[in-house]
PDB file of C-alpha atoms and ligand atoms in Angstrom:
ATOM      1  CA  MET B  40      20.145  16.952  -0.479  1.00  0.00           C
ATOM      2  CA  THR B  41      20.517  13.591   0.970  1.00  0.00           C
ATOM      3  CA  VAL B  42      22.391  10.938  -1.109  1.00  0.00           C
ATOM      4  CA  ASP B  43      22.221   7.250  -0.283  1.00  0.00           C
ATOM      5  CA  LEU B  44      25.162   5.022  -1.392  1.00  0.00           C
ATOM      6  CA  SER B  45      23.972   1.549   0.022  1.00  0.00           C
ATOM      7  CA  VAL B  46      23.570  -1.274  -2.279  1.00  0.00           C
ATOM      8  CA  SER B  47      21.160  -4.310  -1.534  1.00  0.00           C
ATOM      9  CA  TRP B  48      21.691  -7.258  -3.471  1.00  0.00           C
ATOM     10  CA  LEU B  49      21.606 -10.759  -3.062  1.00  0.00           C
ATOM     11  CA  GLY B  50      19.808 -10.608   0.252  1.00  0.00           C
ATOM     12  CA  MET B  51      22.496  -8.126   2.023  1.00  0.00           C
ATOM     13  CA  THR B  52      23.077  -4.553   2.243  1.00  0.00           C
ATOM     14  CA  MET B  53      26.465  -2.753   1.726  1.00  0.00           C
ATOM     15  CA  PRO B  54      26.508   0.923   3.182  1.00  0.00           C
ATOM     16  CA  ASN B  55      28.211   1.721  -0.198  1.00  0.00           C
ATOM     17  CA  PRO B  56      28.932   0.312  -3.458  1.00  0.00           C
ATOM     18  CA  LEU B  57      33.077   0.209  -3.057  1.00  0.00           C
ATOM     19  CA  TYR B  58      35.556  -2.615  -2.208  1.00  0.00           C
ATOM     20  CA  ASN B  59      39.260  -3.726  -2.744  1.00  0.00           C
ATOM     21  CA  ALA B  60      39.664  -5.634  -5.884  1.00  0.00           C
ATOM     22  CA  SER B  61      41.125  -9.107  -4.762  1.00  0.00           C
ATOM     23  CA  GLY B  62      45.054  -9.022  -4.960  1.00  0.00           C
ATOM     24  CA  VAL B  63      45.078  -5.641  -3.255  1.00  0.00           C
ATOM     25  CA  MET B  64      45.294  -5.251   0.427  1.00  0.00           C
ATOM     26  CA  CYS B  65      44.060  -8.580   1.344  1.00  0.00           C
ATOM     27  CA  ARG B  66      46.735 -11.209   1.485  1.00  0.00           C
ATOM     28  CA  SER B  67      47.191 -11.022   5.526  1.00  0.00           C
ATOM     29  CA  VAL B  68      44.636 -10.616   8.400  1.00  0.00           C
ATOM     30  CA  GLU B  69      46.022  -7.104   9.048  1.00  0.00           C
ATOM     31  CA  GLU B  70      45.452  -5.966   5.639  1.00  0.00           C
ATOM     32  CA  LEU B  71      42.169  -7.369   5.493  1.00  0.00           C
ATOM     33  CA  GLU B  72      41.579  -5.487   8.540  1.00  0.00           C
ATOM     34  CA  ARG B  73      42.462  -2.487   7.044  1.00  0.00           C
ATOM     35  CA  VAL B  74      39.885  -2.611   4.585  1.00  0.00           C
ATOM     36  CA  ARG B  75      37.336  -4.077   6.965  1.00  0.00           C
ATOM     37  CA  LEU B  76      37.844  -0.819   9.184  1.00  0.00           C
ATOM     38  CA  SER B  77      37.927   1.664   6.308  1.00  0.00           C
ATOM     39  CA  ALA B  78      35.293   3.176   4.499  1.00  0.00           C
ATOM     40  CA  ALA B  79      35.099   0.545   2.056  1.00  0.00           C
ATOM     41  CA  GLY B  80      31.562  -1.048   1.929  1.00  0.00           C
ATOM     42  CA  ALA B  81      32.727  -4.791   1.598  1.00  0.00           C
ATOM     43  CA  VAL B  82      35.828  -6.837   2.079  1.00  0.00           C
ATOM     44  CA  ILE B  83      37.309  -9.420  -0.493  1.00  0.00           C
ATOM     45  CA  THR B  84      40.099 -11.680   0.275  1.00  0.00           C
ATOM     46  CA  LYS B  85      43.808 -12.544  -1.806  1.00  0.00           C
ATOM     47  CA  SER B  86      42.815 -15.349  -4.337  1.00  0.00           C
ATOM     48  CA  CYS B  87      43.971 -18.277  -2.268  1.00  0.00           C
ATOM     49  CA  THR B  88      45.127 -21.700  -3.355  1.00  0.00           C
ATOM     50  CA  LEU B  89      45.059 -25.079  -1.415  1.00  0.00           C
ATOM     51  CA  ASP B  90      48.400 -24.698  -0.108  1.00  0.00           C
ATOM     52  CA  PRO B  91      50.455 -21.452   0.593  1.00  0.00           C
ATOM     53  CA  ARG B  92      52.607 -20.055  -2.085  1.00  0.00           C
ATOM     54  CA  GLU B  93      55.343 -17.803  -1.949  1.00  0.00           C
ATOM     55  CA  GLY B  94      54.528 -16.329  -5.637  1.00  0.00           C
ATOM     56  CA  ASN B  95      56.859 -15.078  -8.236  1.00  0.00           C
ATOM     57  CA  PRO B  96      60.488 -13.693  -8.033  1.00  0.00           C
ATOM     58  CA  GLU B  97      60.591  -9.801  -6.908  1.00  0.00           C
ATOM     59  CA  PRO B  98      60.469  -7.573  -8.686  1.00  0.00           C
ATOM     60  CA  ARG B  99      56.675  -8.567  -9.427  1.00  0.00           C
ATOM     61  CA  TYR B 100      54.930  -5.150  -9.266  1.00  0.00           C
ATOM     62  CA  ALA B 101      55.564  -1.947 -10.732  1.00  0.00           C
ATOM     63  CA  SER B 102      53.689   1.526 -10.631  1.00  0.00           C
ATOM     64  CA  THR B 103      53.824   3.136 -14.167  1.00  0.00           C
ATOM     65  CA  PRO B 104      52.363   6.461 -15.000  1.00  0.00           C
ATOM     66  CA  LEU B 105      49.237   5.327 -16.272  1.00  0.00           C
ATOM     67  CA  GLY B 106      48.365   2.460 -13.766  1.00  0.00           C
ATOM     68  CA  SER B 107      50.490  -0.782 -12.743  1.00  0.00           C
ATOM     69  CA  ILE B 108      52.074  -3.969 -13.727  1.00  0.00           C
ATOM     70  CA  ASN B 109      52.059  -7.085 -12.059  1.00  0.00           C
ATOM     71  CA  SER B 110      53.166 -10.661 -12.026  1.00  0.00           C
ATOM     72  CA  MET B 111      52.585 -11.502  -8.499  1.00  0.00           C
ATOM     73  CA  GLY B 112      52.148 -15.388  -8.952  1.00  0.00           C
ATOM     74  CA  LEU B 113      49.443 -15.886  -6.410  1.00  0.00           C
ATOM     75  CA  PRO B 114      51.117 -15.404  -3.129  1.00  0.00           C
ATOM     76  CA  ASN B 115      48.703 -16.262  -0.510  1.00  0.00           C
ATOM     77  CA  ALA B 116      48.866 -18.249   2.744  1.00  0.00           C
ATOM     78  CA  GLY B 117      46.428 -20.994   1.750  1.00  0.00           C
ATOM     79  CA  TYR B 118      42.583 -21.185   1.717  1.00  0.00           C
ATOM     80  CA  ARG B 119      42.818 -22.422   5.522  1.00  0.00           C
ATOM     81  CA  TYR B 120      43.975 -19.179   6.437  1.00  0.00           C
ATOM     82  CA  TYR B 121      41.059 -17.073   4.525  1.00  0.00           C
ATOM     83  CA  PHE B 122      38.440 -19.506   5.924  1.00  0.00           C
ATOM     84  CA  ASP B 123      39.764 -19.186   9.345  1.00  0.00           C
ATOM     85  CA  TYR B 124      39.763 -15.391   8.929  1.00  0.00           C
ATOM     86  CA  ALA B 125      36.259 -15.769   7.774  1.00  0.00           C
ATOM     87  CA  ARG B 126      34.993 -17.898  10.558  1.00  0.00           C
ATOM     88  CA  ARG B 127      36.010 -15.005  13.215  1.00  0.00           C
ATOM     89  CA  TYR B 128      34.697 -12.276  10.817  1.00  0.00           C
ATOM     90  CA  PRO B 129      32.002 -10.044  12.332  1.00  0.00           C
ATOM     91  CA  HIS B 130      29.586 -10.876   9.302  1.00  0.00           C
ATOM     92  CA  HIS B 131      26.561  -9.131  11.060  1.00  0.00           C
ATOM     93  CA  ALA B 132      28.301  -5.764  11.002  1.00  0.00           C
ATOM     94  CA  GLY B 133      27.088  -5.028   7.691  1.00  0.00           C
ATOM     95  CA  LYS B 134      30.143  -5.186   5.261  1.00  0.00           C
ATOM     96  CA  PRO B 135      29.881  -8.669   3.377  1.00  0.00           C
ATOM     97  CA  LEU B 136      33.130 -10.571   2.881  1.00  0.00           C
ATOM     98  CA  PHE B 137      33.677 -12.469  -0.368  1.00  0.00           C
ATOM     99  CA  LEU B 138      36.548 -15.197  -0.586  1.00  0.00           C
ATOM    100  CA  SER B 139      38.446 -15.004  -4.124  1.00  0.00           C
ATOM    101  CA  LEU B 140      39.298 -19.000  -5.021  1.00  0.00           C
ATOM    102  CA  SER B 141      41.757 -19.491  -7.380  1.00  0.00           C
ATOM    103  CA  GLY B 142      42.686 -23.255  -7.444  1.00  0.00           C
ATOM    104  CA  LEU B 143      45.613 -24.378  -9.759  1.00  0.00           C
ATOM    105  CA  SER B 144      42.896 -26.884 -11.185  1.00  0.00           C
ATOM    106  CA  LEU B 145      39.375 -27.485 -11.131  1.00  0.00           C
ATOM    107  CA  GLU B 146      39.448 -30.163  -8.310  1.00  0.00           C
ATOM    108  CA  ASP B 147      41.519 -27.559  -6.275  1.00  0.00           C
ATOM    109  CA  ASN B 148      38.373 -25.106  -6.712  1.00  0.00           C
ATOM    110  CA  LEU B 149      35.866 -28.007  -5.872  1.00  0.00           C
ATOM    111  CA  THR B 150      37.962 -29.113  -2.829  1.00  0.00           C
ATOM    112  CA  MET B 151      37.987 -25.488  -1.428  1.00  0.00           C
ATOM    113  CA  LEU B 152      34.120 -25.216  -2.320  1.00  0.00           C
ATOM    114  CA  GLU B 153      33.431 -28.178  -0.672  1.00  0.00           C
ATOM    115  CA  ALA B 154      35.086 -27.401   2.685  1.00  0.00           C
ATOM    116  CA  LEU B 155      33.166 -23.910   2.521  1.00  0.00           C
ATOM    117  CA  ALA B 156      29.941 -25.820   1.925  1.00  0.00           C
ATOM    118  CA  VAL B 157      30.763 -28.132   5.269  1.00  0.00           C
ATOM    119  CA  GLU B 158      31.175 -24.569   7.137  1.00  0.00           C
ATOM    120  CA  GLN B 159      28.319 -22.769   5.907  1.00  0.00           C
ATOM    121  CA  LEU B 160      30.547 -19.443   6.630  1.00  0.00           C
ATOM    122  CA  PRO B 161      28.273 -16.710   5.529  1.00  0.00           C
ATOM    123  CA  CYS B 162      30.484 -15.385   2.782  1.00  0.00           C
ATOM    124  CA  LEU B 163      30.326 -15.175  -0.922  1.00  0.00           C
ATOM    125  CA  PRO B 164      32.828 -16.911  -3.498  1.00  0.00           C
ATOM    126  CA  GLU B 165      34.624 -15.230  -6.207  1.00  0.00           C
ATOM    127  CA  ILE B 166      35.790 -17.793  -8.369  1.00  0.00           C
ATOM    128  CA  ASN B 167      38.896 -16.511 -10.179  1.00  0.00           C
ATOM    129  CA  LEU B 168      38.995 -17.716 -13.788  1.00  0.00           C
ATOM    130  CA  SER B 169      41.409 -15.145 -14.986  1.00  0.00           C
ATOM    131  CA  CYS B 170      44.603 -15.073 -12.996  1.00  0.00           C
ATOM    132  CA  PRO B 171      47.190 -14.565 -15.661  1.00  0.00           C
ATOM    133  CA  ASN B 172      50.491 -14.832 -13.798  1.00  0.00           C
ATOM    134  CA  VAL B 173      51.000 -18.545 -13.100  1.00  0.00           C
ATOM    135  CA  PRO B 174      53.695 -19.672 -15.697  1.00  0.00           C
ATOM    136  CA  GLY B 175      52.269 -22.502 -17.809  1.00  0.00           C
ATOM    137  CA  LYS B 176      48.478 -21.888 -16.613  1.00  0.00           C
ATOM    138  CA  PRO B 177      46.494 -20.241 -19.190  1.00  0.00           C
ATOM    139  CA  GLN B 178      43.587 -18.213 -18.197  1.00  0.00           C
ATOM    140  CA  LEU B 179      40.502 -20.586 -18.068  1.00  0.00           C
ATOM    141  CA  ALA B 180      37.947 -18.236 -18.863  1.00  0.00           C
ATOM    142  CA  TYR B 181      39.767 -17.391 -22.447  1.00  0.00           C
ATOM    143  CA  ASP B 182      38.454 -21.190 -23.110  1.00  0.00           C
ATOM    144  CA  PHE B 183      34.880 -21.165 -23.410  1.00  0.00           C
ATOM    145  CA  ALA B 184      34.426 -25.201 -23.536  1.00  0.00           C
ATOM    146  CA  ALA B 185      36.731 -25.627 -20.511  1.00  0.00           C
ATOM    147  CA  THR B 186      34.706 -22.677 -18.626  1.00  0.00           C
ATOM    148  CA  ALA B 187      31.107 -24.386 -18.976  1.00  0.00           C
ATOM    149  CA  ILE B 188      32.834 -27.590 -17.626  1.00  0.00           C
ATOM    150  CA  ALA B 189      34.056 -25.940 -14.697  1.00  0.00           C
ATOM    151  CA  LEU B 190      30.531 -24.151 -14.436  1.00  0.00           C
ATOM    152  CA  ALA B 191      28.666 -27.276 -14.287  1.00  0.00           C
ATOM    153  CA  GLU B 192      31.040 -29.065 -11.714  1.00  0.00           C
ATOM    154  CA  ILE B 193      31.120 -25.938  -9.438  1.00  0.00           C
ATOM    155  CA  SER B 194      27.539 -25.880  -9.489  1.00  0.00           C
ATOM    156  CA  ARG B 195      27.536 -29.554  -8.377  1.00  0.00           C
ATOM    157  CA  ALA B 196      29.597 -28.725  -5.339  1.00  0.00           C
ATOM    158  CA  TRP B 197      28.433 -25.751  -4.327  1.00  0.00           C
ATOM    159  CA  HIS B 198      24.640 -24.751  -3.979  1.00  0.00           C
ATOM    160  CA  GLY B 199      25.091 -21.092  -2.634  1.00  0.00           C
ATOM    161  CA  PRO B 200      25.287 -17.838  -4.937  1.00  0.00           C
ATOM    162  CA  PHE B 201      28.732 -17.366  -6.306  1.00  0.00           C
ATOM    163  CA  GLY B 202      30.774 -15.310  -8.527  1.00  0.00           C
ATOM    164  CA  VAL B 203      33.075 -15.471 -11.174  1.00  0.00           C
ATOM    165  CA  LYS B 204      36.304 -13.079 -11.798  1.00  0.00           C
ATOM    166  CA  LEU B 205      36.665 -12.961 -16.014  1.00  0.00           C
ATOM    167  CA  PRO B 206      39.319 -11.534 -17.989  1.00  0.00           C
ATOM    168  CA  PRO B 207      38.815  -8.717 -20.365  1.00  0.00           C
ATOM    169  CA  TYR B 208      37.344  -9.790 -23.590  1.00  0.00           C
ATOM    170  CA  PHE B 209      37.585  -7.591 -26.575  1.00  0.00           C
ATOM    171  CA  ASP B 210      35.635  -9.043 -29.389  1.00  0.00           C
ATOM    172  CA  PRO B 211      31.560  -8.637 -29.454  1.00  0.00           C
ATOM    173  CA  VAL B 212      31.347 -12.377 -30.509  1.00  0.00           C
ATOM    174  CA  HIS B 213      33.421 -13.307 -27.367  1.00  0.00           C
ATOM    175  CA  PHE B 214      30.850 -11.199 -25.124  1.00  0.00           C
ATOM    176  CA  VAL B 215      28.084 -13.007 -26.405  1.00  0.00           C
ATOM    177  CA  GLU B 216      29.562 -16.495 -26.385  1.00  0.00           C
ATOM    178  CA  MET B 217      30.868 -16.341 -22.656  1.00  0.00           C
ATOM    179  CA  ALA B 218      27.255 -14.547 -21.928  1.00  0.00           C
ATOM    180  CA  HIS B 219      25.646 -17.675 -23.229  1.00  0.00           C
ATOM    181  CA  VAL B 220      28.079 -19.832 -20.964  1.00  0.00           C
ATOM    182  CA  LEU B 221      27.467 -17.940 -17.984  1.00  0.00           C
ATOM    183  CA  GLY B 222      23.725 -17.770 -18.451  1.00  0.00           C
ATOM    184  CA  GLY B 223      23.231 -21.563 -18.046  1.00  0.00           C
ATOM    185  CA  TYR B 224      24.042 -21.841 -14.130  1.00  0.00           C
ATOM    186  CA  ALA B 225      21.542 -20.265 -11.948  1.00  0.00           C
ATOM    187  CA  GLY B 226      23.814 -20.360  -8.921  1.00  0.00           C
ATOM    188  CA  LEU B 227      26.144 -17.962 -10.788  1.00  0.00           C
ATOM    189  CA  ARG B 228      24.706 -14.851  -9.397  1.00  0.00           C
ATOM    190  CA  PHE B 229      27.598 -12.497  -9.896  1.00  0.00           C
ATOM    191  CA  ILE B 230      30.625 -11.552 -12.399  1.00  0.00           C
ATOM    192  CA  THR B 231      33.227  -9.430 -11.585  1.00  0.00           C
ATOM    193  CA  CYS B 232      34.704  -7.474 -14.747  1.00  0.00           C
ATOM    194  CA  ILE B 233      37.529  -7.204 -15.252  1.00  0.00           C
ATOM    195  CA  ASN B 234      40.812  -9.069 -13.915  1.00  0.00           C
ATOM    196  CA  SER B 235      44.004  -7.272 -14.966  1.00  0.00           C
ATOM    197  CA  ILE B 236      44.815  -6.964 -18.926  1.00  0.00           C
ATOM    198  CA  GLY B 237      47.127 -10.203 -18.911  1.00  0.00           C
ATOM    199  CA  ASN B 238      50.581 -10.075 -20.351  1.00  0.00           C
ATOM    200  CA  GLY B 239      51.350  -6.634 -21.200  1.00  0.00           C
ATOM    201  CA  LEU B 240      54.958  -5.627 -21.369  1.00  0.00           C
ATOM    202  CA  VAL B 241      56.149  -2.393 -19.582  1.00  0.00           C
ATOM    203  CA  ILE B 242      59.715  -1.112 -20.808  1.00  0.00           C
ATOM    204  CA  ASP B 243      62.100   1.307 -18.964  1.00  0.00           C
ATOM    205  CA  VAL B 244      64.088   3.103 -21.687  1.00  0.00           C
ATOM    206  CA  GLU B 245      66.707   4.325 -19.602  1.00  0.00           C
ATOM    207  CA  ARG B 246      67.884   0.878 -18.350  1.00  0.00           C
ATOM    208  CA  GLU B 247      66.620  -0.674 -21.535  1.00  0.00           C
ATOM    209  CA  SER B 248      64.850  -3.445 -19.261  1.00  0.00           C
ATOM    210  CA  THR B 249      61.305  -4.561 -18.276  1.00  0.00           C
ATOM    211  CA  VAL B 250      60.016  -3.451 -14.943  1.00  0.00           C
ATOM    212  CA  ILE B 251      59.413  -6.907 -13.625  1.00  0.00           C
ATOM    213  CA  ARG B 252      61.225  -9.936 -13.445  1.00  0.00           C
ATOM    214  CA  PRO B 253      58.669 -13.030 -13.919  1.00  0.00           C
ATOM    215  CA  LYS B 254      57.568 -14.066 -17.090  1.00  0.00           C
ATOM    216  CA  GLN B 255      60.315 -12.183 -19.033  1.00  0.00           C
ATOM    217  CA  GLY B 256      58.648  -8.989 -18.126  1.00  0.00           C
ATOM    218  CA  LEU B 257      55.122  -9.891 -19.053  1.00  0.00           C
ATOM    219  CA  GLY B 258      52.485  -8.791 -16.320  1.00  0.00           C
ATOM    220  CA  GLY B 259      48.641  -7.939 -15.780  1.00  0.00           C
ATOM    221  CA  LEU B 260      47.826  -4.217 -16.600  1.00  0.00           C
ATOM    222  CA  GLY B 261      45.910  -2.206 -13.985  1.00  0.00           C
ATOM    223  CA  GLY B 262      44.962   1.233 -13.786  1.00  0.00           C
ATOM    224  CA  ASP B 263      44.076   3.975 -16.366  1.00  0.00           C
ATOM    225  CA  TYR B 264      45.336   1.493 -19.030  1.00  0.00           C
ATOM    226  CA  VAL B 265      42.333  -0.648 -18.338  1.00  0.00           C
ATOM    227  CA  LEU B 266      39.505   1.358 -17.847  1.00  0.00           C
ATOM    228  CA  PRO B 267      37.644   1.885 -21.180  1.00  0.00           C
ATOM    229  CA  THR B 268      38.419  -1.855 -21.649  1.00  0.00           C
ATOM    230  CA  ALA B 269      36.555  -2.562 -18.260  1.00  0.00           C
ATOM    231  CA  LEU B 270      33.472  -0.371 -18.885  1.00  0.00           C
ATOM    232  CA  ALA B 271      32.943  -2.186 -22.322  1.00  0.00           C
ATOM    233  CA  ASN B 272      33.092  -5.396 -20.464  1.00  0.00           C
ATOM    234  CA  VAL B 273      30.982  -4.203 -17.600  1.00  0.00           C
ATOM    235  CA  ARG B 274      28.407  -2.469 -20.076  1.00  0.00           C
ATOM    236  CA  GLU B 275      28.241  -5.616 -22.374  1.00  0.00           C
ATOM    237  CA  PHE B 276      27.620  -8.393 -19.578  1.00  0.00           C
ATOM    238  CA  ALA B 277      25.039  -6.126 -17.774  1.00  0.00           C
ATOM    239  CA  ARG B 278      23.290  -5.636 -21.290  1.00  0.00           C
ATOM    240  CA  LEU B 279      23.636  -9.326 -22.112  1.00  0.00           C
ATOM    241  CA  LEU B 280      22.887 -10.893 -18.680  1.00  0.00           C
ATOM    242  CA  PRO B 281      20.355  -8.468 -17.133  1.00  0.00           C
ATOM    243  CA  GLU B 282      19.326 -11.415 -14.307  1.00  0.00           C
ATOM    244  CA  LYS B 283      22.879 -11.426 -12.716  1.00  0.00           C
ATOM    245  CA  HIS B 284      24.817  -9.047 -11.189  1.00  0.00           C
ATOM    246  CA  VAL B 285      28.181  -7.091 -12.419  1.00  0.00           C
ATOM    247  CA  ILE B 286      30.704  -5.884 -10.260  1.00  0.00           C
ATOM    248  CA  GLY B 287      33.137  -3.216 -11.986  1.00  0.00           C
ATOM    249  CA  CYS B 288      36.810  -3.393 -11.467  1.00  0.00           C
ATOM    250  CA  GLY B 289      39.204  -1.870 -13.694  1.00  0.00           C
ATOM    251  CA  GLY B 290      40.796   1.986 -13.614  1.00  0.00           C
ATOM    252  CA  ILE B 291      38.964   3.090 -10.744  1.00  0.00           C
ATOM    253  CA  ARG B 292      40.901   6.093  -8.890  1.00  0.00           C
ATOM    254  CA  SER B 293      38.297   8.708  -8.286  1.00  0.00           C
ATOM    255  CA  GLY B 294      34.291   9.186  -7.729  1.00  0.00           C
ATOM    256  CA  LYS B 295      34.095  10.053 -11.524  1.00  0.00           C
ATOM    257  CA  GLU B 296      35.017   6.364 -12.699  1.00  0.00           C
ATOM    258  CA  ALA B 297      32.980   4.882 -10.032  1.00  0.00           C
ATOM    259  CA  PHE B 298      30.085   6.572 -11.179  1.00  0.00           C
ATOM    260  CA  MET B 299      31.090   5.542 -14.937  1.00  0.00           C
ATOM    261  CA  HIS B 300      31.034   1.777 -14.009  1.00  0.00           C
ATOM    262  CA  ILE B 301      27.450   2.187 -12.308  1.00  0.00           C
ATOM    263  CA  LEU B 302      26.014   4.077 -15.191  1.00  0.00           C
ATOM    264  CA  ALA B 303      27.656   1.181 -17.029  1.00  0.00           C
ATOM    265  CA  GLY B 304      25.880  -1.029 -15.096  1.00  0.00           C
ATOM    266  CA  ALA B 305      27.668  -1.876 -12.198  1.00  0.00           C
ATOM    267  CA  THR B 306      26.082  -3.006  -8.941  1.00  0.00           C
ATOM    268  CA  ALA B 307      29.217  -2.614  -7.013  1.00  0.00           C
ATOM    269  CA  VAL B 308      32.761  -1.912  -7.877  1.00  0.00           C
ATOM    270  CA  GLN B 309      36.234  -2.684  -6.691  1.00  0.00           C
ATOM    271  CA  VAL B 310      39.429  -0.620  -6.465  1.00  0.00           C
ATOM    272  CA  GLY B 311      42.805  -2.019  -7.253  1.00  0.00           C
ATOM    273  CA  THR B 312      45.654  -0.116  -8.497  1.00  0.00           C
ATOM    274  CA  CYS B 313      44.690   2.653  -6.645  1.00  0.00           C
ATOM    275  CA  LEU B 314      43.934   1.229  -3.438  1.00  0.00           C
ATOM    276  CA  HIS B 315      47.693  -0.045  -3.810  1.00  0.00           C
ATOM    277  CA  GLU B 316      49.035   3.449  -4.207  1.00  0.00           C
ATOM    278  CA  GLU B 317      46.976   5.338  -1.999  1.00  0.00           C
ATOM    279  CA  GLY B 318      46.118   3.006   0.724  1.00  0.00           C
ATOM    280  CA  GLU B 319      42.808   2.475   2.201  1.00  0.00           C
ATOM    281  CA  GLY B 320      42.138   6.713   2.614  1.00  0.00           C
ATOM    282  CA  ALA B 321      41.286   6.075  -0.997  1.00  0.00           C
ATOM    283  CA  PHE B 322      37.698   4.505  -0.153  1.00  0.00           C
ATOM    284  CA  GLU B 323      36.619   7.565   1.933  1.00  0.00           C
ATOM    285  CA  ARG B 324      37.824  10.038  -1.015  1.00  0.00           C
ATOM    286  CA  ILE B 325      36.192   8.180  -3.878  1.00  0.00           C
ATOM    287  CA  LEU B 326      32.919   7.835  -1.902  1.00  0.00           C
ATOM    288  CA  GLY B 327      32.935  11.771  -0.943  1.00  0.00           C
ATOM    289  CA  GLU B 328      33.832  12.414  -4.796  1.00  0.00           C
ATOM    290  CA  LEU B 329      30.972  10.163  -6.160  1.00  0.00           C
ATOM    291  CA  THR B 330      28.316  11.773  -3.617  1.00  0.00           C
ATOM    292  CA  ASP B 331      29.637  15.218  -4.951  1.00  0.00           C
ATOM    293  CA  ILE B 332      28.897  13.822  -8.423  1.00  0.00           C
ATOM    294  CA  MET B 333      25.481  12.339  -7.556  1.00  0.00           C
ATOM    295  CA  ARG B 334      24.516  15.701  -5.734  1.00  0.00           C
ATOM    296  CA  ALA B 335      25.320  17.911  -8.646  1.00  0.00           C
ATOM    297  CA  LYS B 336      23.163  15.793 -10.696  1.00  0.00           C
ATOM    298  CA  GLY B 337      20.334  15.610  -8.135  1.00  0.00           C
ATOM    299  CA  TYR B 338      20.569  11.601  -7.935  1.00  0.00           C
ATOM    300  CA  HIS B 339      19.704  10.418  -4.503  1.00  0.00           C
ATOM    301  CA  ARG B 340      20.391   6.841  -4.984  1.00  0.00           C
ATOM    302  CA  LEU B 341      22.506   4.735  -6.999  1.00  0.00           C
ATOM    303  CA  GLU B 342      19.480   3.244  -8.851  1.00  0.00           C
ATOM    304  CA  ASP B 343      18.569   6.452 -10.311  1.00  0.00           C
ATOM    305  CA  PHE B 344      21.357   6.177 -12.559  1.00  0.00           C
ATOM    306  CA  ARG B 345      23.037   2.498 -12.514  1.00  0.00           C
ATOM    307  CA  GLY B 346      22.953   1.203 -16.149  1.00  0.00           C
ATOM    308  CA  ARG B 347      21.449   4.097 -17.667  1.00  0.00           C
ATOM    309  CA  LEU B 348      24.294   4.805 -20.014  1.00  0.00           C
ATOM    310  CA  LYS B 349      22.815   6.485 -22.996  1.00  0.00           C
ATOM    311  CA  VAL B 350      24.332   6.073 -26.629  1.00  0.00           C
ATOM    312  CA  CYS B 351      24.835   9.504 -28.180  1.00  0.00           C
TER     313      CYS B 351
HETATM  314  C1  DHB C  39      47.272 -12.781  -9.412  1.00  0.00           C
HETATM  315  C2  DHB C  39      46.850 -11.896 -10.507  1.00  0.00           C
HETATM  316  C3  DHB C  39      45.665 -11.993 -11.006  1.00  0.00           C
HETATM  317  O1  DHB C  39      45.458 -10.926 -11.982  1.00  0.00           O
HETATM  318  C4  DHB C  39      44.658 -12.780 -10.519  1.00  0.00           C
HETATM  319  O2  DHB C  39      43.663 -12.841 -10.819  1.00  0.00           O
HETATM  320  C5  DHB C  39      45.121 -13.820  -9.488  1.00  0.00           C
HETATM  321  C6  DHB C  39      46.389 -13.612  -9.011  1.00  0.00           C
HETATM  322  C7  DHB C  39      48.534 -13.045  -9.069  1.00  0.00           C
HETATM  323  O3  DHB C  39      49.683 -12.827  -9.794  1.00  0.00           O
HETATM  324  O4  DHB C  39      48.893 -13.244  -7.614  1.00  0.00           O
END
């Protein structure tokens, strides 16, 4: 039985729904090229700022039995570096390029979007409203009024389609309130759910110590810890905003979790912690596992089950 994993959305076609989560394997051209040349269906860059940043002091990432904790602090080469990559990117070779933007202020995001608008590069901005790791900077998307102001300004500066990366929400009232804000902006075409669960604390009992150094050990959680929260956010935003696309991110480490995200309503899915641990071979493995699950269930295409999660 033939299985077709392709995804057509926003006027483009990806060979399959899998790509890297921003932050993993996407800080340098060498890393970005590893993703592009892998089995991934798209590529996204590291969240960038106006100027290059070193990020937080090490150790700032730790692998744990259930996933990962990080407080990288936005180490990146500055937006010009990623725009330069986008200029040279083979856009017509079939793997879309997403640019993750994470200005330290709304003005910085507007500056980057205005520069992108001048260039007319055929890539999609994913505006990060949820970085938990810059000391003193709260996650913008936990402030609903500030998010509405940011989206209004962004919509003035950028007339093409764009997306936002959201933090996880944990209450139905917040899903509804954020969906109401997001629904007001026609240019906002996709929402990526979820960023890491911010400000967790992992403790090493032997050393009686935190496992990362910045922010007294607090950091964003990824991996198995976050899968049910990610699925809840994907399902709720897909249900509340049927006219937008939801990109699933959180806890995908095999074809099974990719299937779950798509069943919950995800158009495409991003891999973070697992990609960091395993390397780009993870894409081919996960796609093979997803294909096997679909074949066993008799599904030919992702549309055969996308968003069709039943309530028992
Ligand atoms: C970083 C972490 C994030 O979760 C994010 O969305 C952006 C940046 C970081 O620490 O570099």
